[in-house]
mmCIF file of C-alpha atoms in Angstrom:
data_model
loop_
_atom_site.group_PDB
_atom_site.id
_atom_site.type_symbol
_atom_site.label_atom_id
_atom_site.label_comp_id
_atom_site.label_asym_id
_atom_site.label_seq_id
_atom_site.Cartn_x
_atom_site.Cartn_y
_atom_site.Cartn_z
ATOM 1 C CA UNK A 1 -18.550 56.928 -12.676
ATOM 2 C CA UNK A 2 -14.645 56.521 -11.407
ATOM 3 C CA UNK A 3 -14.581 54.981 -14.676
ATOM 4 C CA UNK A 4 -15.673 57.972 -16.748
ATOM 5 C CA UNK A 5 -13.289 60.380 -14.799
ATOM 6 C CA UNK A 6 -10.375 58.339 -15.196
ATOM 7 C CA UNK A 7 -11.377 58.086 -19.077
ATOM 8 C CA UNK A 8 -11.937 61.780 -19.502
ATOM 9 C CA UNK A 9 -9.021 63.169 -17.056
ATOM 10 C CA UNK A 10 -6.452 61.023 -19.856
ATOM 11 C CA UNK A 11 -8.953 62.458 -22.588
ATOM 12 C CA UNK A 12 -7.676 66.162 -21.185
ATOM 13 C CA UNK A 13 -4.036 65.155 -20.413
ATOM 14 C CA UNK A 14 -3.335 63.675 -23.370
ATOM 15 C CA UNK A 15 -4.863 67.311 -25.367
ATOM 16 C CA UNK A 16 -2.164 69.259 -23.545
ATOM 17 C CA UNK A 17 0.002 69.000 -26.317
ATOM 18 C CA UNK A 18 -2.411 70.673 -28.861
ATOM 19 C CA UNK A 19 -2.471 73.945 -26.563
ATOM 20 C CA UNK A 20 -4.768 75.983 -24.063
ATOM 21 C CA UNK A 21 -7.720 75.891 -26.742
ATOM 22 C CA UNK A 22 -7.777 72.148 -27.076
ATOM 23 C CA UNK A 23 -7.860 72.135 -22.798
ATOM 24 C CA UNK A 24 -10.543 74.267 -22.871
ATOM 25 C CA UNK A 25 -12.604 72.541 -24.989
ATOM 26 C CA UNK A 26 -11.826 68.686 -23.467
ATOM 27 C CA UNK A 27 -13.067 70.747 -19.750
ATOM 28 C CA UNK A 28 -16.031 71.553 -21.071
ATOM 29 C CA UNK A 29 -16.676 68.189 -22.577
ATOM 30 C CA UNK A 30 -15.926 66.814 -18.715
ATOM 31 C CA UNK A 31 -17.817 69.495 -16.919
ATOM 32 C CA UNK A 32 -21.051 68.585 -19.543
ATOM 33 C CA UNK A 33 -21.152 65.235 -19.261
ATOM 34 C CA UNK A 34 -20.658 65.306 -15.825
ATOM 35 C CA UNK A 35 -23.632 66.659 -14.905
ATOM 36 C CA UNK A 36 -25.807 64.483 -16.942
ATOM 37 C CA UNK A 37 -24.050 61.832 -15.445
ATOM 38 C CA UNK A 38 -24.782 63.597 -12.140
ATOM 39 C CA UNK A 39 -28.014 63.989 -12.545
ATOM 40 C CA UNK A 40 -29.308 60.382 -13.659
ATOM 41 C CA UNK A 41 -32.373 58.798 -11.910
ATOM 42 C CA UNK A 42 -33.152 54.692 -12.240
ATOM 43 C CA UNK A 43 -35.909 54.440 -14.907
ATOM 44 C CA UNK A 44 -37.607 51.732 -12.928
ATOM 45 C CA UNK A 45 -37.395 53.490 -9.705
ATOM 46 C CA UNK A 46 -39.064 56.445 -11.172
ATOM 47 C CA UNK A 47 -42.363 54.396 -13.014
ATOM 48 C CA UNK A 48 -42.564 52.945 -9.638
ATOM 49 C CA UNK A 49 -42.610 56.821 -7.640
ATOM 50 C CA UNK A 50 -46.393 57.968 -7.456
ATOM 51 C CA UNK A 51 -44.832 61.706 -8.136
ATOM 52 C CA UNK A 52 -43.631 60.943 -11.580
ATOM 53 C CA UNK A 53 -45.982 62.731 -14.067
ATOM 54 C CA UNK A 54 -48.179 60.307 -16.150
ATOM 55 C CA UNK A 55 -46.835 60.830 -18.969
ATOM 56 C CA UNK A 56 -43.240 60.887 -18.185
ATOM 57 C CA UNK A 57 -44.227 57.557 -16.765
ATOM 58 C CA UNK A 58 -45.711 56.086 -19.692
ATOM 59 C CA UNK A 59 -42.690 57.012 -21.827
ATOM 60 C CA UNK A 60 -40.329 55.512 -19.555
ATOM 61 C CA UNK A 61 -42.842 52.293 -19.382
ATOM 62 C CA UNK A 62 -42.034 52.246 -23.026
ATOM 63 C CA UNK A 63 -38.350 52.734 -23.166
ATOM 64 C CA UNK A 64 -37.592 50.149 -20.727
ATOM 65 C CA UNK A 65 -39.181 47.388 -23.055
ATOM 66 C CA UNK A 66 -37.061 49.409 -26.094
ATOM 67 C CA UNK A 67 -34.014 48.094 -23.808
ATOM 68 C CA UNK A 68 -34.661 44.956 -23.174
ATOM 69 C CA UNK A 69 -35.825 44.060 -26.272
ATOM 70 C CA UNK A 70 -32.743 45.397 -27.658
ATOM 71 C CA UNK A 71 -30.715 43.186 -25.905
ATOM 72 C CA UNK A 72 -33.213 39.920 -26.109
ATOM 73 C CA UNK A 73 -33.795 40.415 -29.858
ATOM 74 C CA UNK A 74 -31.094 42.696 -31.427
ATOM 75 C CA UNK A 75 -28.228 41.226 -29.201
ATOM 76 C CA UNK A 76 -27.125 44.784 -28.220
ATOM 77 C CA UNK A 77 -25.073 45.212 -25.326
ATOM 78 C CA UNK A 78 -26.479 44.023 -22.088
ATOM 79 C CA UNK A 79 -25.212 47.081 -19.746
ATOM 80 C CA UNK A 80 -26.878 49.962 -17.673
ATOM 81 C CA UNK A 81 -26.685 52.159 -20.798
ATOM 82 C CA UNK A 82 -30.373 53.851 -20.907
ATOM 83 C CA UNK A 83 -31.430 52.524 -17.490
ATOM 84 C CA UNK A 84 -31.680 55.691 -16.011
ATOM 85 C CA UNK A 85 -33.083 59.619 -17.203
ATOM 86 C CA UNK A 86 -32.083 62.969 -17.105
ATOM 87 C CA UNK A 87 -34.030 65.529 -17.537
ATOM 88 C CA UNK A 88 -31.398 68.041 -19.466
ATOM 89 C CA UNK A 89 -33.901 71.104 -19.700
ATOM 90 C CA UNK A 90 -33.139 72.163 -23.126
ATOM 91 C CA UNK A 91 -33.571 71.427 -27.287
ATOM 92 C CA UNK A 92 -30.435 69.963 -27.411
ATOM 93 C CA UNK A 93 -28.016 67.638 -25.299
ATOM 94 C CA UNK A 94 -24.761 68.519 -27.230
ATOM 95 C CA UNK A 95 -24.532 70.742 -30.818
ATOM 96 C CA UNK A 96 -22.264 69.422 -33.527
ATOM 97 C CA UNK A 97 -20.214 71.470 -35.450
ATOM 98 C CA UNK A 98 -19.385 70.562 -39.298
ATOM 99 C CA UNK A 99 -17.173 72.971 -41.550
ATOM 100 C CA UNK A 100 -15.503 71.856 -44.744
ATOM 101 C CA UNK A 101 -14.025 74.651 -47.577
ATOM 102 C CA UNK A 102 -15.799 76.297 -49.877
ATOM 103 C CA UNK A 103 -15.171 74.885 -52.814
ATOM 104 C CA UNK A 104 -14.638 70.939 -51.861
ATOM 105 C CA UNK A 105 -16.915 68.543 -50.525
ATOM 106 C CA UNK A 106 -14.185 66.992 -47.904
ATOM 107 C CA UNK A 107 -15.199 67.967 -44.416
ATOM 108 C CA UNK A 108 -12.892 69.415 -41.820
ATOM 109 C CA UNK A 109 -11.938 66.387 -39.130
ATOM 110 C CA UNK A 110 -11.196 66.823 -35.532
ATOM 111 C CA UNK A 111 -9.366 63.933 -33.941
ATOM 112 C CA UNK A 112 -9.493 62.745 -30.477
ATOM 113 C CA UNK A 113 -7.756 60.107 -27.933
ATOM 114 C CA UNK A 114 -9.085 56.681 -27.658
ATOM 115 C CA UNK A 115 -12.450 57.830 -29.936
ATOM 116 C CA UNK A 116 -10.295 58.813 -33.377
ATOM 117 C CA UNK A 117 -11.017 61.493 -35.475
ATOM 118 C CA UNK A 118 -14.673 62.736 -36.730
ATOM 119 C CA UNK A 119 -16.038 65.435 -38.964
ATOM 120 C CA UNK A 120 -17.473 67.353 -36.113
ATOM 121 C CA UNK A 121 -16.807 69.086 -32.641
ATOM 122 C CA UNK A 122 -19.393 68.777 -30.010
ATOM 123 C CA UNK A 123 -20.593 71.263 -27.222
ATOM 124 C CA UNK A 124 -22.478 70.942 -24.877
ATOM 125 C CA UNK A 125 -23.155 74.928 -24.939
ATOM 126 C CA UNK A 126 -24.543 76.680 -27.977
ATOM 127 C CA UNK A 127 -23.354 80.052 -26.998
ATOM 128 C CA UNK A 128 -19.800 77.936 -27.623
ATOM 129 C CA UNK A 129 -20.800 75.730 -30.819
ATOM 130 C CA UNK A 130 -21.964 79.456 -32.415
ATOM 131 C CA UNK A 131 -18.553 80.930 -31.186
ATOM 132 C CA UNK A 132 -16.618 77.861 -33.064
ATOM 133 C CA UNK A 133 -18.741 77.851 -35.866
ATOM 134 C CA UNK A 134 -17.930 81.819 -36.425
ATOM 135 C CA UNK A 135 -14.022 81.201 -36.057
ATOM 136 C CA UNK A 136 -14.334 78.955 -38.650
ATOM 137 C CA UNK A 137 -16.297 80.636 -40.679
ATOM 138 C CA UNK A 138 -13.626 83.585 -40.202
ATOM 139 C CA UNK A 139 -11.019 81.299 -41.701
ATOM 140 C CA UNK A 140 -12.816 80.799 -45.142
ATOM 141 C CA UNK A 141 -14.842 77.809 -43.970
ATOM 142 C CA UNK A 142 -18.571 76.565 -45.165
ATOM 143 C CA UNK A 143 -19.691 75.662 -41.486
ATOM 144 C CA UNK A 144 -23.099 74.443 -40.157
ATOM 145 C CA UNK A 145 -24.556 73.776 -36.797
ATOM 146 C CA UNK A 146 -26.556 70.848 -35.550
ATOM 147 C CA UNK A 147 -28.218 70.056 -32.372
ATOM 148 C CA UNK A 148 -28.070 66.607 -31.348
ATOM 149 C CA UNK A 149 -30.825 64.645 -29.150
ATOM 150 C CA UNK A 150 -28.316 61.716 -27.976
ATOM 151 C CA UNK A 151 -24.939 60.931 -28.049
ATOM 152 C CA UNK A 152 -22.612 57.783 -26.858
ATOM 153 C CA UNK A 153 -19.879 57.420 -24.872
ATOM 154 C CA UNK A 154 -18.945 54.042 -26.803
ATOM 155 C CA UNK A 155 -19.635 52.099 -23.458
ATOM 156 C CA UNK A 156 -17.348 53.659 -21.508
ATOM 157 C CA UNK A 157 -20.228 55.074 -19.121
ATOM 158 C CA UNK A 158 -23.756 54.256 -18.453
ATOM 159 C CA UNK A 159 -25.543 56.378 -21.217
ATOM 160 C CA UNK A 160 -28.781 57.659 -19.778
ATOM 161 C CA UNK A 161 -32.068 57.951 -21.363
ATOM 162 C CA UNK A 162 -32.715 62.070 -21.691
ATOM 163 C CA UNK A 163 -35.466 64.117 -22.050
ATOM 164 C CA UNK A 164 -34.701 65.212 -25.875
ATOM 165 C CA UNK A 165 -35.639 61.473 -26.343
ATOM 166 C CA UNK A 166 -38.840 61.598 -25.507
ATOM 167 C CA UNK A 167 -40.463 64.342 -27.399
ATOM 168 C CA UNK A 168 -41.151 62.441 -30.367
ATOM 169 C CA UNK A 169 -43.136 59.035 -30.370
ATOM 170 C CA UNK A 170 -41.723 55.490 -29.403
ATOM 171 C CA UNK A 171 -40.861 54.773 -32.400
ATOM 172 C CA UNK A 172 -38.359 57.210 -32.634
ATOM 173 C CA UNK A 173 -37.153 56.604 -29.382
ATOM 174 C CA UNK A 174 -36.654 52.914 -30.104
ATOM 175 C CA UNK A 175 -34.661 53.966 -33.252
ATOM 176 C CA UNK A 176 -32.395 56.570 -31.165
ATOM 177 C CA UNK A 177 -31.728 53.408 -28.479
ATOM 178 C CA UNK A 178 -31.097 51.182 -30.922
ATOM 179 C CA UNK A 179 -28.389 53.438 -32.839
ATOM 180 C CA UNK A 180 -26.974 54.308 -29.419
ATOM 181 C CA UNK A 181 -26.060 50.889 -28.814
ATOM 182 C CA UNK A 182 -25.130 49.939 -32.226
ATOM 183 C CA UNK A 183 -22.157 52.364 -31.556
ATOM 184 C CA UNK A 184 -21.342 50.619 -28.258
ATOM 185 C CA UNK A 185 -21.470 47.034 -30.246
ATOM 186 C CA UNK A 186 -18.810 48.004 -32.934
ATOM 187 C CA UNK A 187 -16.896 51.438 -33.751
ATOM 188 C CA UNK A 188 -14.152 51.827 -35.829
ATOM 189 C CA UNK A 189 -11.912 54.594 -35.138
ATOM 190 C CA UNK A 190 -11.101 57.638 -38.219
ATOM 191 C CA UNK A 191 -14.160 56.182 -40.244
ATOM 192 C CA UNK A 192 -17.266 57.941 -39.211
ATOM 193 C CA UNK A 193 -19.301 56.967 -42.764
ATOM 194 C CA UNK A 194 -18.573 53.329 -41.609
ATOM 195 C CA UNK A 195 -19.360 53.758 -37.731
ATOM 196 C CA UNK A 196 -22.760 56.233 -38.991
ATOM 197 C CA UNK A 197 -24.235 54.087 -41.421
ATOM 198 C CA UNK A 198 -23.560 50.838 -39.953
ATOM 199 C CA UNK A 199 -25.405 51.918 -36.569
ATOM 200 C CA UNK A 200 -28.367 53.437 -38.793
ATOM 201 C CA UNK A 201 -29.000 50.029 -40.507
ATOM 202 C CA UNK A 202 -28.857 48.500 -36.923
ATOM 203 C CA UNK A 203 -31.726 51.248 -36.084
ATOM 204 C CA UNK A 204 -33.838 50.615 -39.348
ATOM 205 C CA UNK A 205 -33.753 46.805 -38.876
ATOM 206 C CA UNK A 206 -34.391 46.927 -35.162
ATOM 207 C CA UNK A 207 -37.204 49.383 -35.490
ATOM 208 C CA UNK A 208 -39.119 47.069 -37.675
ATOM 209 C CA UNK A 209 -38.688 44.236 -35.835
ATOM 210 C CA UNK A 210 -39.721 46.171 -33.063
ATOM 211 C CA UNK A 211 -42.978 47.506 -34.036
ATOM 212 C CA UNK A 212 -43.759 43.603 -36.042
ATOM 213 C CA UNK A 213 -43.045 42.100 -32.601
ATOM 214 C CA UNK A 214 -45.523 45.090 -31.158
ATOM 215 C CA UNK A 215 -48.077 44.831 -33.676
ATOM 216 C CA UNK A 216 -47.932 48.328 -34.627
ATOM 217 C CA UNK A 217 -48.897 48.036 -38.304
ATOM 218 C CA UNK A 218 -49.926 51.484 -38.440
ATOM 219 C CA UNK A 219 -46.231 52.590 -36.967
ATOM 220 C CA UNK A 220 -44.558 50.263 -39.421
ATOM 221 C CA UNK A 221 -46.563 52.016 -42.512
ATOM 222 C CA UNK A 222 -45.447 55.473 -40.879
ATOM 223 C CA UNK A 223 -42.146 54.296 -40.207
ATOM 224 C CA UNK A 224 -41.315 52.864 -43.752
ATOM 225 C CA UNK A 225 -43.048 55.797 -45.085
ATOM 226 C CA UNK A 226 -40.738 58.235 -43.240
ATOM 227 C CA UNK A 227 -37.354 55.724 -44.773
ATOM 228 C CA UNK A 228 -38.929 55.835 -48.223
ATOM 229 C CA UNK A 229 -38.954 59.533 -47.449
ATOM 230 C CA UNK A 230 -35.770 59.771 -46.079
ATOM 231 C CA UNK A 231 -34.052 57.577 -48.914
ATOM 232 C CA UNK A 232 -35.846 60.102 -51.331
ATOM 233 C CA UNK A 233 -34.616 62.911 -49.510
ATOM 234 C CA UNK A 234 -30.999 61.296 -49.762
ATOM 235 C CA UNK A 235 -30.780 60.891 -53.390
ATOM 236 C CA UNK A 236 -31.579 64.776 -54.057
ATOM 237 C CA UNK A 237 -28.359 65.478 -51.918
ATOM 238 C CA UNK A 238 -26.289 63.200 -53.280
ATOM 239 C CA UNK A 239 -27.201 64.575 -56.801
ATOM 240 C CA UNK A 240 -26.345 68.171 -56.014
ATOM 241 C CA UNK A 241 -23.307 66.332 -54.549
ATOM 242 C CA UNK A 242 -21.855 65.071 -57.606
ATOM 243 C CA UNK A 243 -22.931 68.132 -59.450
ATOM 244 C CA UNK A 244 -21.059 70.179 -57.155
ATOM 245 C CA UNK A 245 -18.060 67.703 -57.433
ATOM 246 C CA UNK A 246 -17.736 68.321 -61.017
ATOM 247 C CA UNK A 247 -17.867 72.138 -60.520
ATOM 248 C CA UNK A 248 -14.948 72.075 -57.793
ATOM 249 C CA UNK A 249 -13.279 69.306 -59.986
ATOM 250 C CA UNK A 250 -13.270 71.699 -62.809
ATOM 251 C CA UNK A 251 -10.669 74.849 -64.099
ATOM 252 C CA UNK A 252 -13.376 77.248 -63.417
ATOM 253 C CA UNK A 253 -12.103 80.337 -60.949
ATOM 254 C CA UNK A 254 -13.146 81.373 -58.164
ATOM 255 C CA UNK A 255 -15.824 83.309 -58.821
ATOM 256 C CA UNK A 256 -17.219 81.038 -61.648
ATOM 257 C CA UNK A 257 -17.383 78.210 -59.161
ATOM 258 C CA UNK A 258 -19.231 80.516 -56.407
ATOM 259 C CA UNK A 259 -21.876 80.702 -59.128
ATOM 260 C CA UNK A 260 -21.660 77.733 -60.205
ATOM 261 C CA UNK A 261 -22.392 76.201 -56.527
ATOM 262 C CA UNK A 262 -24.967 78.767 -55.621
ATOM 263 C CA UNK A 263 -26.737 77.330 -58.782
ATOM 264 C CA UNK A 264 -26.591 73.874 -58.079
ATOM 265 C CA UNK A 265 -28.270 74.587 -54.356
ATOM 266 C CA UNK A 266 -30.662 76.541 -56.023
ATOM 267 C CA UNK A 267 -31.514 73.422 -58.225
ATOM 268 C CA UNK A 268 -31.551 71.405 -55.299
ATOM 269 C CA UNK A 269 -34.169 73.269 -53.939
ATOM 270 C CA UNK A 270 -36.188 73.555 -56.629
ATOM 271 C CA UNK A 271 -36.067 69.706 -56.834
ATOM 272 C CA UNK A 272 -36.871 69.342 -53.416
ATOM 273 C CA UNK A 273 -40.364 71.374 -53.653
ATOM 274 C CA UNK A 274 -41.443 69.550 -57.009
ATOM 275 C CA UNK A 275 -40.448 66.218 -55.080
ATOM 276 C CA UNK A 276 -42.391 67.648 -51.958
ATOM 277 C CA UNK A 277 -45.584 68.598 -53.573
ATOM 278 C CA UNK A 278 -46.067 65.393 -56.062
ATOM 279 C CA UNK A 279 -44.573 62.268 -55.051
ATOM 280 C CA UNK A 280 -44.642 63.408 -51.186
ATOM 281 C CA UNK A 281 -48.360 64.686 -51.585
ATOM 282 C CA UNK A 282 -47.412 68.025 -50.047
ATOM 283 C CA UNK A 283 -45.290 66.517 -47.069
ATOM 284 C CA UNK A 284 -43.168 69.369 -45.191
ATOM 285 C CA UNK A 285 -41.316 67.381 -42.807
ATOM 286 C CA UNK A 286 -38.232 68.604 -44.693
ATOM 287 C CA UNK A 287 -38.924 72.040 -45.315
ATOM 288 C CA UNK A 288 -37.001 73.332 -42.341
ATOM 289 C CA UNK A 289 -33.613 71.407 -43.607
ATOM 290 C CA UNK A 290 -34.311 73.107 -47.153
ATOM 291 C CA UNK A 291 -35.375 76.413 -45.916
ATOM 292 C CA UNK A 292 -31.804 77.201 -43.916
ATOM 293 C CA UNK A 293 -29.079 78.066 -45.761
ATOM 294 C CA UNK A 294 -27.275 74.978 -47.251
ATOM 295 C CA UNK A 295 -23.750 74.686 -47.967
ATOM 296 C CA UNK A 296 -20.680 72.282 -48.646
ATOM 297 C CA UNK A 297 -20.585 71.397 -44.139
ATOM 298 C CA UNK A 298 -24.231 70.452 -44.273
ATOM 299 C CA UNK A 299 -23.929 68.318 -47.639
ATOM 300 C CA UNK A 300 -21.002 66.644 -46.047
ATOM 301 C CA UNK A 301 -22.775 65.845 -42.545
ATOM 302 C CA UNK A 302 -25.680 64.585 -44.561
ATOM 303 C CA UNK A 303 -23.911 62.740 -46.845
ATOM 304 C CA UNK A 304 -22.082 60.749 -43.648
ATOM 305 C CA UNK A 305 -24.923 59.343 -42.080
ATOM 306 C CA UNK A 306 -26.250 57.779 -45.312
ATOM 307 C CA UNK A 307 -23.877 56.865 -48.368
ATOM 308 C CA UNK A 308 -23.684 52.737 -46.853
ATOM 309 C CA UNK A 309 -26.766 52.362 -45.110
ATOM 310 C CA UNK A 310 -28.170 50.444 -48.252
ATOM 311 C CA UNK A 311 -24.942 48.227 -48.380
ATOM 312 C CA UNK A 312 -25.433 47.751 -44.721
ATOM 313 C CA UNK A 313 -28.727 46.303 -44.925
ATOM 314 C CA UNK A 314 -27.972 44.466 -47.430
ATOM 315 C CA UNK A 315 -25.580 42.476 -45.723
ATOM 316 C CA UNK A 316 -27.556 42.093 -42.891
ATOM 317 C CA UNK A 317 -30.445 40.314 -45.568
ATOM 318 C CA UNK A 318 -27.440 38.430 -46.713
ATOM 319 C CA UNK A 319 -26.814 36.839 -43.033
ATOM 320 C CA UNK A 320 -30.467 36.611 -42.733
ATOM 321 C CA UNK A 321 -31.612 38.722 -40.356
ATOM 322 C CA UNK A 322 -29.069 37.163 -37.722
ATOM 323 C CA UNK A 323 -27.878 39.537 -35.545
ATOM 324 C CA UNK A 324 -24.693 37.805 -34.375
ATOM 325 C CA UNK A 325 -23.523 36.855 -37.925
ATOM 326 C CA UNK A 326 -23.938 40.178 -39.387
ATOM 327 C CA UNK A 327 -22.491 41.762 -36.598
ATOM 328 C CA UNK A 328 -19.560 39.163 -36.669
ATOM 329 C CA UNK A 329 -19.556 40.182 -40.804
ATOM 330 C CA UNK A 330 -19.664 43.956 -40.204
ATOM 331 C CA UNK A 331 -16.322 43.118 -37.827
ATOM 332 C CA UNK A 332 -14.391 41.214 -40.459
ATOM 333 C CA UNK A 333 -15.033 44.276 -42.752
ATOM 334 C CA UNK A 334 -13.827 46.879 -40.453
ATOM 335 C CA UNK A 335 -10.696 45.095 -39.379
ATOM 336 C CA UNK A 336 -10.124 45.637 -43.006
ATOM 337 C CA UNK A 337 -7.941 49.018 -44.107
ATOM 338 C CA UNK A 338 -9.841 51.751 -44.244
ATOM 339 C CA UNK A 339 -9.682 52.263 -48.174
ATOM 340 C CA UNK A 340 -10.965 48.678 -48.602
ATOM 341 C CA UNK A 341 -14.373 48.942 -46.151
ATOM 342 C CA UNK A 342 -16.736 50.309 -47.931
ATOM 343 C CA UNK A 343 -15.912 47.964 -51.628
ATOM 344 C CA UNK A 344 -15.567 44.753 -49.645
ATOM 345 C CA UNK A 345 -19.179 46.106 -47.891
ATOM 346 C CA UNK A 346 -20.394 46.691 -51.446
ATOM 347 C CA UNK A 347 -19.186 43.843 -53.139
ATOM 348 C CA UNK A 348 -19.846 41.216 -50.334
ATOM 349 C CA UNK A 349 -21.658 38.157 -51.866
ATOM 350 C CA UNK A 350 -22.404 35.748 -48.542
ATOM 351 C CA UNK A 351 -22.579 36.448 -44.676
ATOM 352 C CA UNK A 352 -19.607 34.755 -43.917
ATOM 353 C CA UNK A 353 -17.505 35.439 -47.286
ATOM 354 C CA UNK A 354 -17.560 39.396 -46.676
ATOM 355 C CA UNK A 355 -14.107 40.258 -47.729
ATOM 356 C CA UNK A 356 -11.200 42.145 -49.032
ATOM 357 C CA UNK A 357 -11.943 43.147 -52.940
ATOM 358 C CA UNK A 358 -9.470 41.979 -55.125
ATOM 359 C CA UNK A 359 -7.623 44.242 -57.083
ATOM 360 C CA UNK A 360 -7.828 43.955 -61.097
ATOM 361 C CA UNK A 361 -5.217 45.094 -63.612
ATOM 362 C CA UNK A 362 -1.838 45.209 -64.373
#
């Protein structure tokens, strides 16, 4: 814990410089994680209390074989990271923020000491993500609002297990531990694609190995039904992407492009429900996503949590299933520049060989 204050009091120092606002926002970052940290309970200590609630116990039964296993068969980090709950009373541990302009695809960053700059601002109130998100919308800005179930501290404190985990089934749970600790095992600072999608392949990977070593064969249909799903789901936003890229790319003004974007999201939509009702077979787990309103901050947010998942996994095929060579690959990528990650990820023809794409022409 001294560990986390010391982290967090340099977090807030070092934000002086950017004004009372920036303060305020670092204190409330300190004062919400805090707490959770505050309020942590050892997971075995509570299977073992006869008070526990049954089912509470049964989840917790699960999740502490989700931990080891990520560290006996994923070679996560072996730490006290989700070795203890919380029980955080709400939807939501911390909402993320997203705005980018209206008429460009090129989210809004926020940067940060010692964790680098992301396309989001967390809070641990939503009474305060809705007041940020309303500022920025004030300024011109496309802005959209996400509660998040889990967050990491990039193994600077003991991450807890928390109730938002447990709502869904262990398969989802193993997913959200798995792509907790991915972040702890490598994170490259300014590049969230690259931090995002790496730590998603590391959860779609792990999560099948998981429920093969389990024997869940009905979870493992489910689950690669849900990524064939997901994939799907993907590819319709990165269509109206590049549609919409074109449009803002173009002479248009103003006004035509307003149009011209409101069209393309109508599209979107339209292609969603035809997708929904044939090759889904009427499956609505999206609907929600498609029903809000949708604009350039929630095509960017989407778009950064899936663009080089495929790459990823490829790579990790390529180093054949080996989690210590493709996370030694994935670390020879990201010491590369920034502009060269994601080719040298794309182009990368062995485990070992991942490199630096060479440049062609004059």
């Amino acid at each position: 814990m001294k560990r986390v204050f010391r982290l967090l009091a340099v977090v807030i120092v070092a934000s002086g410089v950017a004004g009372c606002t920036s303060i305020s926002y670092y204190a409330q970052s300190l004062e919400g994680h805090v707490q959770i940290m505050a309020a942590r309970r050892n997971v075995g200590t509570l299977i073992h209390d006869p008070s526990t609630p049954k089912a509470l116990r049964t989840k917790l039964t699960s999740a502490s074989a989700i931990r080891r296993f990520a560290t006996d068969e994923l070679a996560l980090p072996e730490n006290n990271s989700y070795r203890s709950y919380v029980d955080i009373r709400r939807d939501a541990v911390t909402w993320a923020v997203f705005a980018a302009p209206q008429f460009s695809l090129t989210p809004r960053t926020w940067c940060f000491p010692v964790f680098g700059c992301v396309p989001y601002r967390g809070y641990f109130s939503r009474k305060s993500a809705a007041e940020s998100a309303a500022e920025l919308q004030r300024r011109g800005l496309d802005v959209y609002v996400s509660g998040v179930t889990a967050y990491s501290t990039l193994g600077w404190s003991s991450d807890p297990l928390l109730s938002t985990m447990l709502r869904q089934d262990d398969t989802y749970l193993a997913s959200l531990v798995f792509h907790e600790l991915a972040h702890q095992r490598l994170y490259v600072n300014d590049d969230s694609a690259f931090n995002e999608a790496f730590a998603v392949a590391v959860e779609t990977a792990g999560t099948r190995k998981w429920l093969r070593a389990t024997g869940d064969r009905a979870g493992l249909r489910r689950y690669e039904a849900d990524r064939k799903r997901r994939a799907d789901f993907l590819g319709l936003v990165s269509k109206t992407r590049d549609e919409l890229r074109q449009v803002y790319e173009s002479p248009r003004t103003p006004e035509q492009m307003a149009v011209a974007k409101a069209a393309a999201i109508d599209r979107l939509r339209m292609r969603y429900r035809q997708m929904r009702d044939k090759r889904w077979a009427g499956y609505r787990g999206y609907d929600a996503w498609f029903n809000a309103p949708i604009n350039n901050a929630k095509l960017a947010a989407t778009a950064v949590y899936g663009e080089q998942v495929s790459a990823f996994l490829r790579l990790f095929d390529l180093c054949s299933g080996d989690y210590p060579r493709f996370y030694a690959s994935v670390r020879r990528i990201a010491d590369l520049p920034k502009p060269s990650r994601a080719k040298a990820l794309e182009v990368a023809d062995t485990c070992e060989q991942a490199r630096r794409p060479m440049k062609t022409g004059l």
